[in-house]
Amino acid sequence: MSIEAKVVNQQFEVPSTQTAEDVTRRLMDIPQMMDKLEQVSSASQPALLLQWMEKERKKRYKYFHEQRDFVKALTDISERMRAVDPPQNRKKLLPGELKALVVPDMAYIPLGRVSDSFCRITRVLTDEGTVFSTHSRAPCLLCFEVIEDQVNSAGQRKLSTELKNPSDMLRKSASDPGLTSLEAEVARLVKKIAINGQLICVENAGLNSPTTTVTSDDSMDSTSELSREDSQQLNVIRGYSKTAYEMGLSKLLSASEVFGEGWEAKKERIRASSPHGHLPGWNVISLISKSNDDIRQEVFAMQLITTFQNIFHESGLPLWLRPYRIVSTGRTSGLLETITDAQSLDGLKKRGDYAGLRAHFERTYDVGDAFKKAQRNFLHSLAAYSVVCYLLQIKDRHNGNIMLDTEGHLVHIDFGFMLGIAPGGNWSFETAPFKLTKEMVVVLGGVSSPLFGEFVQLVALGLLAAQRQSDRVVALVEIMMHNSTFPCFQGRDVSRDLQKLRNRFLLQCSTEKTVKAVVKMIRVSYKNKWTKRYDQFQKITNGIVP
């Protein structure tokens, strides 16, 4: 039975075994019912209770349908914008669509979790939205004023802080003898593997496979060395890449890049003219409405990343991931959270004053505790995404799909290519286990720095934690691949891909062999030639800065 049918057919009955006192007690728990109780006899009280229950059922039924229709209306806006021709007229017509949007009482944006505080929509910001026009889609960015429920928000923020604070993770680690001994063992093994005190020998950095040679990260590489077959495949990849970039999320999710102003500045500007801006819990939220696009694989990717996030947290590790919120409302429609406190590395590098990632950190956070905290945030997110990108084989990691938030964390977005598929099919530039550029390592202080040594240890600890909980990830993938329409499973030998996933967890390896494998992965990934080539390819094809 569908959810709608359950709501429609829900019946309320007063069990025959209940006494009059039980019925009276139930009625007394209902607000504003005391006055009515005094006006009816005890024999009429069960009927009064049923009357109230039926009224509540109808209210829930009405609310369910109004909220469902509201969500559908959001994605319908994107579909109607797609039909507008010429596309240049879409942005001019969007405010009219938003003015006609019917917002029911107590409406909310369905991107929150059950544990989140309730945010009621109070106003549609008709002049703050925009349309992203492509030849086949018209995703819309929509903004709303909301009032957050103050009863639940304080407790929820406290819980969220407790779950996400890395210092709490470290304290948990210190109180866990098993984890502390494992950390010590991993640190000893990493030190043992280091060559002359260094984990990375610069002359060997970026080794990829026995069939490839390596050039320095400092020099710009090209695709001129590719064979004729590879060059033909390159044309195929170029077509896939253009389509992926057009359909992808890199141009959509960063609110600061879309609006051309900082999110906090935008909120203050809106607050100044809002009739609700003075109310406690006032806020502005934005989302992307999409139609004519199947985003269910992106939802699946967020489920996997959330699973890894939970594994790292339960293991007491400070590794940091950011699953963004996304709801598939149908086979070809959905809503996505915008990331309001981050900018893509591509957007950052296109700024006129950009002088390198390390220089950006130094200019943004100065040189005191704020810089050290941001540097550590960068370390924890870099290590976490390195583990996840290796295990899930996440590809298309150009700088449009990697963001940097205001606290220094890296945030990966757009997971259209994973678990064995890449732009162009089986042939891919991205042969490294994960993306690890010289610029990223310089933020940590270079390959000889203590933070880089900590990065190696955290990647090893993250993989070991994932090893212990590998069944959770493998089971989720196995369930979702059955008769799946996801691109990552279409036309593939899914049993073979599932076994490859199991193999990447290195389940048969001892702790020492796992640490050795991690060090090798890092050596292969650092300043990798083919990672550099893919970045150059994206610059030529889509204008994304390496």
Coordinates of C-alpha atoms in Angstrom, one line a residue:
M1 CA 0.0 0.0 0.0
S2 CA 1.4 3.5 -0.9
I3 CA 2.0 6.1 1.7
E4 CA -0.9 8.1 0.3
A5 CA -3.2 5.2 0.6
K6 CA -2.1 4.6 4.2
V7 CA -2.9 8.2 5.0
V8 CA -6.3 8.1 3.2
N9 CA -7.4 4.8 4.7
Q10 CA -6.1 5.4 8.2
Q11 CA -8.8 4.5 10.7
F12 CA -9.1 5.5 14.4
E13 CA -10.9 3.3 16.9
V14 CA -11.2 3.4 20.7
P15 CA -10.4 -0.1 21.9
S16 CA -13.5 -1.7 23.5
T17 CA -11.3 -2.8 26.5
Q18 CA -10.7 0.8 27.5
T19 CA -12.6 2.1 30.5
A20 CA -14.3 5.4 30.8
E21 CA -11.4 6.7 32.8
D22 CA -9.0 5.8 30.0
V23 CA -11.1 7.7 27.5
T24 CA -11.3 10.7 29.8
R25 CA -7.5 10.7 30.4
R26 CA -6.9 10.6 26.6
L27 CA -9.3 13.6 26.1
M28 CA -7.6 15.5 28.9
D29 CA -4.2 15.2 27.1
I30 CA -5.7 17.1 24.1
P31 CA -5.2 20.9 24.1
Q32 CA -8.3 23.0 24.7
M33 CA -10.5 19.9 25.4
M34 CA -11.1 20.5 29.1
D35 CA -14.0 22.9 28.5
K36 CA -15.7 20.5 26.1
L37 CA -15.4 17.7 28.7
E38 CA -17.5 19.7 31.2
Q39 CA -20.3 20.0 28.6
V40 CA -20.8 16.3 27.8
S41 CA -21.7 13.2 29.7
S42 CA -19.2 10.4 30.3
A43 CA -21.2 8.2 27.9
S44 CA -20.6 10.8 25.1
Q45 CA -16.9 11.1 25.7
P46 CA -15.8 8.1 23.4
A47 CA -17.7 9.7 20.6
L48 CA -16.1 13.1 21.3
L49 CA -12.7 11.4 21.2
L50 CA -13.5 9.7 17.8
Q51 CA -14.7 13.0 16.5
W52 CA -11.5 14.7 17.4
M53 CA -9.4 11.8 15.9
E54 CA -11.3 12.1 12.6
K55 CA -10.8 15.8 12.5
E56 CA -7.0 15.3 13.0
R57 CA -7.0 12.6 10.3
K58 CA -8.4 15.0 7.8
K59 CA -6.0 17.7 8.8
R60 CA -3.0 15.3 8.3
Y61 CA -4.5 14.2 5.0
K62 CA -4.9 17.8 3.8
Y63 CA -1.3 18.6 4.9
F64 CA 0.1 15.6 3.2
H65 CA -1.5 16.4 -0.1
E66 CA -0.6 20.1 0.1
Q67 CA 3.0 19.4 0.8
R68 CA 3.2 16.8 -1.9
D69 CA 1.7 19.2 -4.4
F70 CA 4.0 22.0 -3.3
V71 CA 7.1 19.9 -3.9
K72 CA 5.8 18.9 -7.3
A73 CA 5.1 22.5 -8.1
L74 CA 8.8 23.3 -7.4
T75 CA 10.0 20.8 -10.0
D76 CA 7.3 21.8 -12.4
I77 CA 8.8 25.3 -12.5
S78 CA 12.0 23.8 -14.0
E79 CA 10.0 21.8 -16.5
R80 CA 8.0 24.8 -17.7
M81 CA 11.2 26.9 -17.9
R82 CA 12.6 24.1 -20.1
A83 CA 9.8 24.6 -22.6
V84 CA 10.4 28.3 -22.9
D85 CA 12.0 29.2 -26.3
P86 CA 14.3 31.1 -26.8
P87 CA 16.2 30.1 -23.7
Q88 CA 17.2 33.8 -23.1
N89 CA 13.7 34.5 -22.0
R90 CA 13.7 32.0 -19.2
K91 CA 15.2 34.2 -16.5
K92 CA 12.7 37.0 -17.2
L93 CA 9.8 34.6 -16.8
L94 CA 11.0 33.0 -13.6
P95 CA 9.7 35.7 -11.2
G96 CA 6.2 35.3 -12.6
E97 CA 6.3 31.6 -12.0
L98 CA 7.5 32.1 -8.4
K99 CA 4.8 34.7 -7.7
A100 CA 2.2 32.2 -8.8
L101 CA 3.6 29.5 -6.5
V102 CA 1.1 28.5 -3.9
V103 CA 2.8 27.9 -0.5
P104 CA 0.5 26.0 1.9
D105 CA 0.4 26.7 5.6
M106 CA 3.4 25.2 7.5
A107 CA 5.1 24.3 4.2
Y108 CA 8.8 23.2 4.4
I109 CA 11.6 22.3 2.1
P110 CA 11.9 18.5 2.1
L111 CA 15.7 18.4 2.2
G112 CA 16.1 18.1 6.0
R113 CA 16.5 15.0 8.1
V114 CA 14.0 13.8 10.6
S115 CA 16.3 15.0 13.4
D116 CA 16.5 18.5 12.0
S117 CA 14.5 21.4 13.5
F118 CA 11.4 22.3 11.5
C119 CA 11.8 25.3 9.1
R120 CA 8.6 26.8 8.0
I121 CA 8.5 28.7 4.7
T122 CA 7.3 32.3 5.2
R123 CA 8.1 33.9 1.9
V124 CA 9.1 33.1 -1.7
L125 CA 11.9 35.4 -2.8
T126 CA 10.7 35.9 -6.3
D127 CA 13.5 38.2 -7.5
E128 CA 16.4 36.1 -6.1
G129 CA 16.1 33.0 -8.3
T130 CA 17.8 32.2 -11.5
V131 CA 17.7 29.7 -14.4
F132 CA 20.6 27.7 -15.8
S133 CA 19.8 27.1 -19.4
T134 CA 21.1 24.2 -21.4
H135 CA 19.8 22.7 -24.7
S136 CA 17.8 20.0 -22.8
R137 CA 17.3 21.2 -19.2
A138 CA 16.5 24.3 -17.2
P139 CA 17.5 23.8 -13.6
C140 CA 16.2 26.6 -11.4
L141 CA 17.8 28.1 -8.2
L142 CA 15.1 29.1 -5.8
C143 CA 15.3 31.1 -2.6
F144 CA 12.9 31.1 0.4
E145 CA 12.7 32.9 3.7
V146 CA 12.1 30.4 6.6
I147 CA 11.5 30.5 10.3
E148 CA 13.3 27.8 12.3
D149 CA 11.6 26.1 15.2
Q150 CA 13.4 27.5 18.2
V151 CA 12.1 24.8 20.5
N152 CA 14.2 22.0 18.8
S153 CA 17.0 24.0 17.1
A154 CA 19.2 24.6 20.2
G155 CA 19.2 20.9 21.1
Q156 CA 19.8 19.9 17.5
R157 CA 22.7 22.3 17.1
K158 CA 24.3 21.0 20.2
L159 CA 23.9 17.4 19.0
S160 CA 25.3 18.4 15.6
T161 CA 28.3 20.1 17.2
E162 CA 29.0 17.0 19.3
L163 CA 29.0 14.8 16.3
K164 CA 31.1 17.0 14.0
N165 CA 33.7 18.5 16.3
P166 CA 37.1 17.0 15.5
S167 CA 38.5 17.6 18.9
D168 CA 35.7 15.4 20.3
M169 CA 36.8 12.7 17.9
L170 CA 40.4 13.0 19.2
R171 CA 39.3 12.8 22.8
K172 CA 37.2 9.7 21.9
S173 CA 40.3 8.3 20.2
A174 CA 42.4 8.9 23.3
S175 CA 39.9 7.2 25.5
D176 CA 39.8 4.1 23.2
P177 CA 42.8 1.9 24.0
G178 CA 42.2 -0.2 21.0
L179 CA 42.3 2.7 18.6
T180 CA 45.2 4.4 20.4
S181 CA 47.3 1.2 20.0
L182 CA 46.3 1.0 16.3
E183 CA 47.3 4.6 15.7
A184 CA 50.7 3.9 17.3
E185 CA 51.1 0.8 15.2
V186 CA 50.2 2.7 12.0
A187 CA 52.6 5.6 12.9
R188 CA 55.4 3.1 13.5
L189 CA 54.7 1.4 10.2
V190 CA 54.6 4.6 8.3
K191 CA 57.9 5.7 9.8
K192 CA 59.4 2.3 8.9
I193 CA 58.3 2.5 5.3
A194 CA 59.7 6.0 4.8
I195 CA 62.8 6.2 2.7
N196 CA 65.5 8.3 4.4
G197 CA 62.9 9.8 6.6
Q198 CA 60.7 10.8 3.6
L199 CA 57.5 9.2 2.5
I200 CA 57.7 10.7 -1.0
C201 CA 60.8 10.8 -3.1
V202 CA 60.4 13.7 -5.4
E203 CA 62.0 12.0 -8.3
N204 CA 59.6 9.1 -8.1
A205 CA 56.4 11.1 -7.2
G206 CA 53.5 10.4 -9.5
L207 CA 54.5 6.9 -10.6
N208 CA 51.3 5.5 -12.0
S209 CA 51.9 2.1 -13.6
P210 CA 54.7 0.1 -15.2
T211 CA 53.5 1.4 -18.6
T212 CA 53.6 5.1 -17.9
T213 CA 56.3 7.6 -17.4
V214 CA 55.9 10.7 -15.2
T215 CA 56.5 14.4 -15.7
S216 CA 56.7 17.0 -12.9
D217 CA 53.6 18.6 -11.5
D218 CA 55.3 21.9 -12.1
S219 CA 55.3 21.5 -15.9
M220 CA 52.2 21.7 -18.0
D221 CA 51.5 18.5 -19.7
S222 CA 49.6 17.9 -23.0
T223 CA 48.0 15.0 -24.7
S224 CA 50.5 15.0 -27.6
E225 CA 52.1 11.7 -26.5
L226 CA 48.9 9.7 -26.8
S227 CA 48.8 6.9 -29.4
R228 CA 46.4 7.0 -32.3
E229 CA 44.0 4.7 -30.6
D230 CA 44.2 6.9 -27.5
S231 CA 43.6 10.0 -29.5
Q232 CA 40.5 8.5 -31.0
Q233 CA 39.3 7.6 -27.5
L234 CA 40.1 11.2 -26.5
N235 CA 37.4 12.4 -28.9
V236 CA 34.9 10.1 -27.4
I237 CA 35.8 11.4 -23.9
R238 CA 35.6 15.0 -25.0
G239 CA 32.0 14.4 -26.1
Y240 CA 31.1 12.7 -22.8
S241 CA 32.9 15.3 -20.8
K242 CA 31.0 18.2 -22.4
T243 CA 27.8 16.5 -21.7
A244 CA 28.7 15.6 -18.2
Y245 CA 29.8 19.2 -17.4
E246 CA 26.5 20.5 -18.9
M247 CA 24.4 18.0 -16.9
G248 CA 26.6 18.1 -13.8
L249 CA 26.3 19.9 -10.5
S250 CA 29.5 21.9 -10.5
K251 CA 27.8 25.0 -12.0
L252 CA 24.8 24.7 -9.7
L253 CA 25.6 23.9 -6.1
S254 CA 27.9 26.8 -5.2
A255 CA 25.6 29.7 -4.2
S256 CA 28.4 32.2 -4.0
E257 CA 29.4 31.6 -7.6
V258 CA 25.9 31.7 -8.8
F259 CA 24.8 34.9 -7.0
G260 CA 28.1 36.8 -7.4
E261 CA 28.0 37.9 -3.8
G262 CA 28.7 36.3 -0.5
W263 CA 25.9 34.3 1.0
E264 CA 26.0 36.1 4.4
A265 CA 26.0 39.5 2.6
K266 CA 23.0 38.3 0.6
K267 CA 21.1 37.2 3.7
E268 CA 21.7 40.6 5.4
R269 CA 20.5 42.4 2.3
I270 CA 17.3 40.4 2.2
R271 CA 16.8 40.7 6.0
A272 CA 16.9 44.5 5.8
S273 CA 13.8 44.5 3.6
S274 CA 12.0 41.5 4.9
P275 CA 8.8 41.8 7.1
H276 CA 10.0 38.7 8.9
G277 CA 13.7 39.5 9.3
H278 CA 13.3 40.5 13.0
L279 CA 11.8 37.2 14.0
P280 CA 13.8 34.6 16.0
G281 CA 14.9 31.7 13.8
W282 CA 14.7 33.8 10.6
N283 CA 16.9 32.4 7.8
V284 CA 17.2 32.2 4.0
I285 CA 17.6 28.9 2.2
S286 CA 18.1 28.0 -1.4
L287 CA 17.8 24.9 -3.5
I288 CA 18.1 23.6 -7.0
S289 CA 15.0 22.4 -8.8
K290 CA 15.7 19.9 -11.6
S291 CA 13.6 18.2 -14.2
N292 CA 14.3 16.0 -17.2
D293 CA 17.2 14.5 -15.3
D294 CA 17.6 11.3 -13.3
I295 CA 19.4 12.2 -10.1
R296 CA 18.9 8.9 -8.3
Q297 CA 22.5 7.8 -8.7
E298 CA 23.5 11.1 -6.9
V299 CA 21.1 10.1 -4.1
F300 CA 22.8 6.7 -4.0
A301 CA 26.3 8.3 -3.8
M302 CA 25.1 10.4 -0.9
Q303 CA 24.0 7.3 0.9
L304 CA 27.4 5.7 0.4
I305 CA 29.3 8.8 1.6
T306 CA 27.0 9.1 4.6
T307 CA 27.8 5.5 5.4
F308 CA 31.6 6.3 5.3
Q309 CA 31.0 9.4 7.4
N310 CA 29.3 7.2 10.0
I311 CA 32.1 4.6 9.9
F312 CA 34.8 7.2 10.5
H313 CA 32.8 8.8 13.3
E314 CA 32.1 5.5 15.0
S315 CA 35.8 4.7 14.7
G316 CA 36.7 7.9 16.6
L317 CA 38.6 9.3 13.6
P318 CA 38.6 13.1 12.7
L319 CA 38.1 12.3 9.0
W320 CA 35.5 14.8 7.6
L321 CA 33.0 14.3 4.7
R322 CA 30.1 16.5 3.7
P323 CA 27.1 14.6 2.2
Y324 CA 24.9 17.3 0.7
R325 CA 21.1 16.8 0.7
I326 CA 19.3 15.7 -2.3
V327 CA 15.8 14.3 -2.9
S328 CA 14.7 12.5 -6.0
T329 CA 11.0 13.4 -6.4
G330 CA 10.5 11.1 -9.5
R331 CA 12.3 9.3 -12.2
T332 CA 13.3 12.6 -13.9
S333 CA 13.0 15.2 -11.2
G334 CA 14.4 16.3 -7.9
L335 CA 15.6 18.9 -5.4
L336 CA 19.2 19.5 -4.4
E337 CA 20.8 21.5 -1.5
T338 CA 23.0 24.4 -2.5
I339 CA 26.3 24.7 -0.7
T340 CA 26.2 28.3 0.5
D341 CA 29.6 28.4 2.3
A342 CA 31.9 27.0 -0.3
Q343 CA 33.4 27.8 -3.7
S344 CA 34.8 25.5 -6.4
L345 CA 38.5 25.4 -6.8
D346 CA 37.9 26.4 -10.4
G347 CA 36.0 29.5 -9.3
L348 CA 38.7 30.3 -6.7
K349 CA 41.5 29.9 -9.3
K350 CA 39.7 32.3 -11.7
R351 CA 39.9 35.1 -9.2
G352 CA 42.3 37.8 -10.3
D353 CA 44.1 37.8 -6.9
Y354 CA 44.6 34.0 -6.8
A355 CA 48.3 33.2 -6.1
G356 CA 48.0 29.5 -5.0
L357 CA 46.0 27.4 -2.5
R358 CA 48.5 28.0 0.3
A359 CA 48.6 31.7 -0.3
H360 CA 44.7 31.7 -0.2
F361 CA 44.8 30.0 3.2
E362 CA 47.4 32.5 4.5
R363 CA 45.5 35.5 3.2
T364 CA 42.1 34.2 4.4
Y365 CA 43.1 32.9 7.8
D366 CA 46.2 34.9 8.6
V367 CA 48.9 33.0 10.4
G368 CA 47.6 32.3 13.9
D369 CA 45.3 29.7 15.4
A370 CA 42.7 30.3 12.6
F371 CA 45.2 29.3 10.0
K372 CA 46.2 26.1 11.9
K373 CA 42.5 25.2 12.4
A374 CA 41.7 25.7 8.7
Q375 CA 44.9 23.7 7.7
R376 CA 43.7 20.9 9.9
N377 CA 40.2 21.0 8.4
F378 CA 41.8 20.7 5.0
L379 CA 43.9 17.7 6.2
H380 CA 40.9 15.8 7.6
S381 CA 38.8 16.3 4.5
L382 CA 41.6 15.6 2.1
A383 CA 42.3 12.3 3.9
A384 CA 38.7 11.3 4.1
Y385 CA 37.9 12.0 0.4
S386 CA 41.1 10.2 -0.6
V387 CA 39.9 7.0 1.1
V388 CA 36.4 7.3 -0.4
C389 CA 37.5 8.2 -3.9
Y390 CA 39.8 5.2 -3.9
L391 CA 37.2 2.7 -2.6
L392 CA 34.3 3.9 -4.8
Q393 CA 36.5 4.7 -7.8
I394 CA 35.1 8.2 -8.1
K395 CA 36.2 9.9 -11.3
D396 CA 35.8 13.2 -13.1
R397 CA 37.6 15.0 -10.3
H398 CA 38.3 18.2 -12.1
N399 CA 38.5 21.5 -10.1
G400 CA 34.8 22.3 -10.9
N401 CA 33.8 19.2 -8.8
I402 CA 36.0 20.0 -5.8
M403 CA 35.0 22.8 -3.5
L404 CA 36.6 24.6 -0.6
D405 CA 34.4 25.8 2.2
T406 CA 34.9 28.8 4.5
E407 CA 36.4 26.6 7.2
G408 CA 39.1 25.1 5.0
H409 CA 37.4 21.8 4.2
L410 CA 37.5 20.2 0.8
V411 CA 34.0 19.2 -0.5
H412 CA 33.6 16.8 -3.4
I413 CA 30.4 17.1 -5.5
D414 CA 28.9 15.4 -8.6
F415 CA 29.2 11.7 -8.5
G416 CA 28.1 10.7 -12.0
F417 CA 31.2 8.6 -12.6
M418 CA 32.0 6.0 -10.0
L419 CA 32.3 2.2 -9.3
G420 CA 34.0 1.6 -12.6
I421 CA 32.6 4.1 -15.1
A422 CA 34.4 7.2 -16.2
P423 CA 33.9 9.9 -19.0
G424 CA 34.6 7.9 -22.1
G425 CA 33.8 4.5 -20.7
N426 CA 36.5 2.1 -19.6
W427 CA 39.4 4.3 -21.0
S428 CA 40.2 7.1 -18.6
F429 CA 42.9 9.6 -17.9
E430 CA 42.2 9.3 -14.2
T431 CA 44.2 6.2 -13.3
A432 CA 45.5 7.4 -9.9
P433 CA 43.7 6.0 -6.8
F434 CA 42.7 9.6 -5.9
K435 CA 43.6 13.2 -6.7
L436 CA 46.6 14.5 -4.8
T437 CA 48.3 17.5 -6.4
K438 CA 51.4 19.3 -5.3
E439 CA 49.2 22.4 -4.5
M440 CA 47.2 20.4 -2.0
V441 CA 50.3 19.0 -0.3
V442 CA 51.8 22.5 -0.1
V443 CA 48.8 23.6 2.0
L444 CA 49.9 20.9 4.5
G445 CA 53.5 22.1 4.5
G446 CA 55.0 19.9 1.8
V447 CA 55.9 16.2 1.7
S448 CA 58.5 16.5 4.5
S449 CA 56.1 18.2 6.9
P450 CA 54.5 16.6 10.0
L451 CA 51.0 17.3 8.7
F452 CA 51.8 15.3 5.5
G453 CA 53.0 12.4 7.7
E454 CA 49.7 12.7 9.6
F455 CA 47.8 12.7 6.3
V456 CA 49.4 9.3 5.4
Q457 CA 48.4 7.9 8.8
L458 CA 44.8 9.2 8.5
V459 CA 44.4 7.7 5.1
A460 CA 45.7 4.4 6.5
L461 CA 43.5 4.6 9.6
G462 CA 40.5 5.5 7.4
L463 CA 41.0 2.5 5.1
L464 CA 41.5 0.2 8.1
A465 CA 38.2 1.5 9.6
A466 CA 36.5 0.9 6.3
Q467 CA 37.9 -2.6 6.2
R468 CA 36.3 -3.5 9.5
Q469 CA 32.9 -2.2 8.3
S470 CA 33.2 -3.2 4.6
D471 CA 30.1 -5.3 4.7
R472 CA 28.0 -2.2 5.3
V473 CA 29.2 -0.6 2.1
V474 CA 29.3 -3.8 0.0
A475 CA 25.8 -4.7 1.1
L476 CA 24.4 -1.3 0.1
V477 CA 26.0 -1.5 -3.3
E478 CA 24.8 -5.1 -3.8
I479 CA 21.2 -4.1 -3.0
M480 CA 21.2 -1.1 -5.2
M481 CA 22.8 -2.8 -8.3
H482 CA 20.0 -5.4 -8.6
N483 CA 18.0 -4.5 -11.8
S484 CA 19.4 -1.0 -11.4
T485 CA 18.9 1.8 -14.0
F486 CA 21.9 3.8 -12.5
P487 CA 24.5 4.6 -15.1
C488 CA 27.3 3.1 -12.9
F489 CA 25.6 -0.3 -13.3
Q490 CA 24.1 -0.1 -16.8
G491 CA 25.6 -2.5 -19.3
R492 CA 28.2 -3.8 -16.9
D493 CA 29.2 -7.1 -15.3
V494 CA 27.9 -6.0 -11.8
S495 CA 29.1 -9.2 -10.1
R496 CA 32.6 -8.5 -11.3
D497 CA 32.4 -4.9 -10.2
L498 CA 31.1 -5.9 -6.8
Q499 CA 34.1 -8.3 -6.4
K500 CA 36.5 -5.4 -7.4
L501 CA 34.9 -3.3 -4.7
R502 CA 35.5 -6.0 -2.2
N503 CA 39.1 -6.4 -3.4
R504 CA 39.8 -2.6 -2.9
F505 CA 39.1 -3.0 0.8
L506 CA 42.2 -5.2 1.0
L507 CA 40.4 -7.6 3.3
Q508 CA 43.1 -10.3 3.2
C509 CA 45.9 -7.9 4.1
S510 CA 47.4 -7.5 7.5
T511 CA 47.7 -4.0 9.1
E512 CA 51.3 -3.8 7.8
K513 CA 50.4 -4.7 4.3
T514 CA 47.5 -2.3 4.3
V515 CA 49.7 0.6 5.4
K516 CA 52.2 -0.3 2.7
A517 CA 49.4 -0.3 0.2
V518 CA 48.3 3.1 1.3
V519 CA 51.8 4.6 1.1
K520 CA 52.1 3.2 -2.4
M521 CA 48.7 4.7 -3.4
I522 CA 49.9 8.1 -2.1
R523 CA 53.1 7.9 -4.0
V524 CA 51.2 7.0 -7.1
S525 CA 48.7 9.7 -6.7
Y526 CA 51.0 12.6 -5.7
K527 CA 51.7 14.8 -8.8
N528 CA 50.4 12.1 -11.0
K529 CA 51.0 12.7 -14.7
W530 CA 47.6 11.5 -15.8
T531 CA 45.7 13.5 -13.2
K532 CA 47.6 16.5 -14.6
R533 CA 46.6 15.6 -18.1
Y534 CA 43.0 15.2 -17.2
D535 CA 43.0 18.7 -15.6
Q536 CA 44.5 20.1 -18.8
F537 CA 41.9 18.2 -20.9
Q538 CA 39.1 19.8 -18.8
K539 CA 40.7 23.2 -19.3
I540 CA 40.7 22.8 -23.1
T541 CA 37.2 21.1 -23.2
N542 CA 35.2 23.0 -20.6
G543 CA 37.4 25.9 -19.5
I544 CA 38.0 24.5 -16.0
V545 CA 41.2 25.9 -14.5
P546 CA 43.7 23.1 -13.5

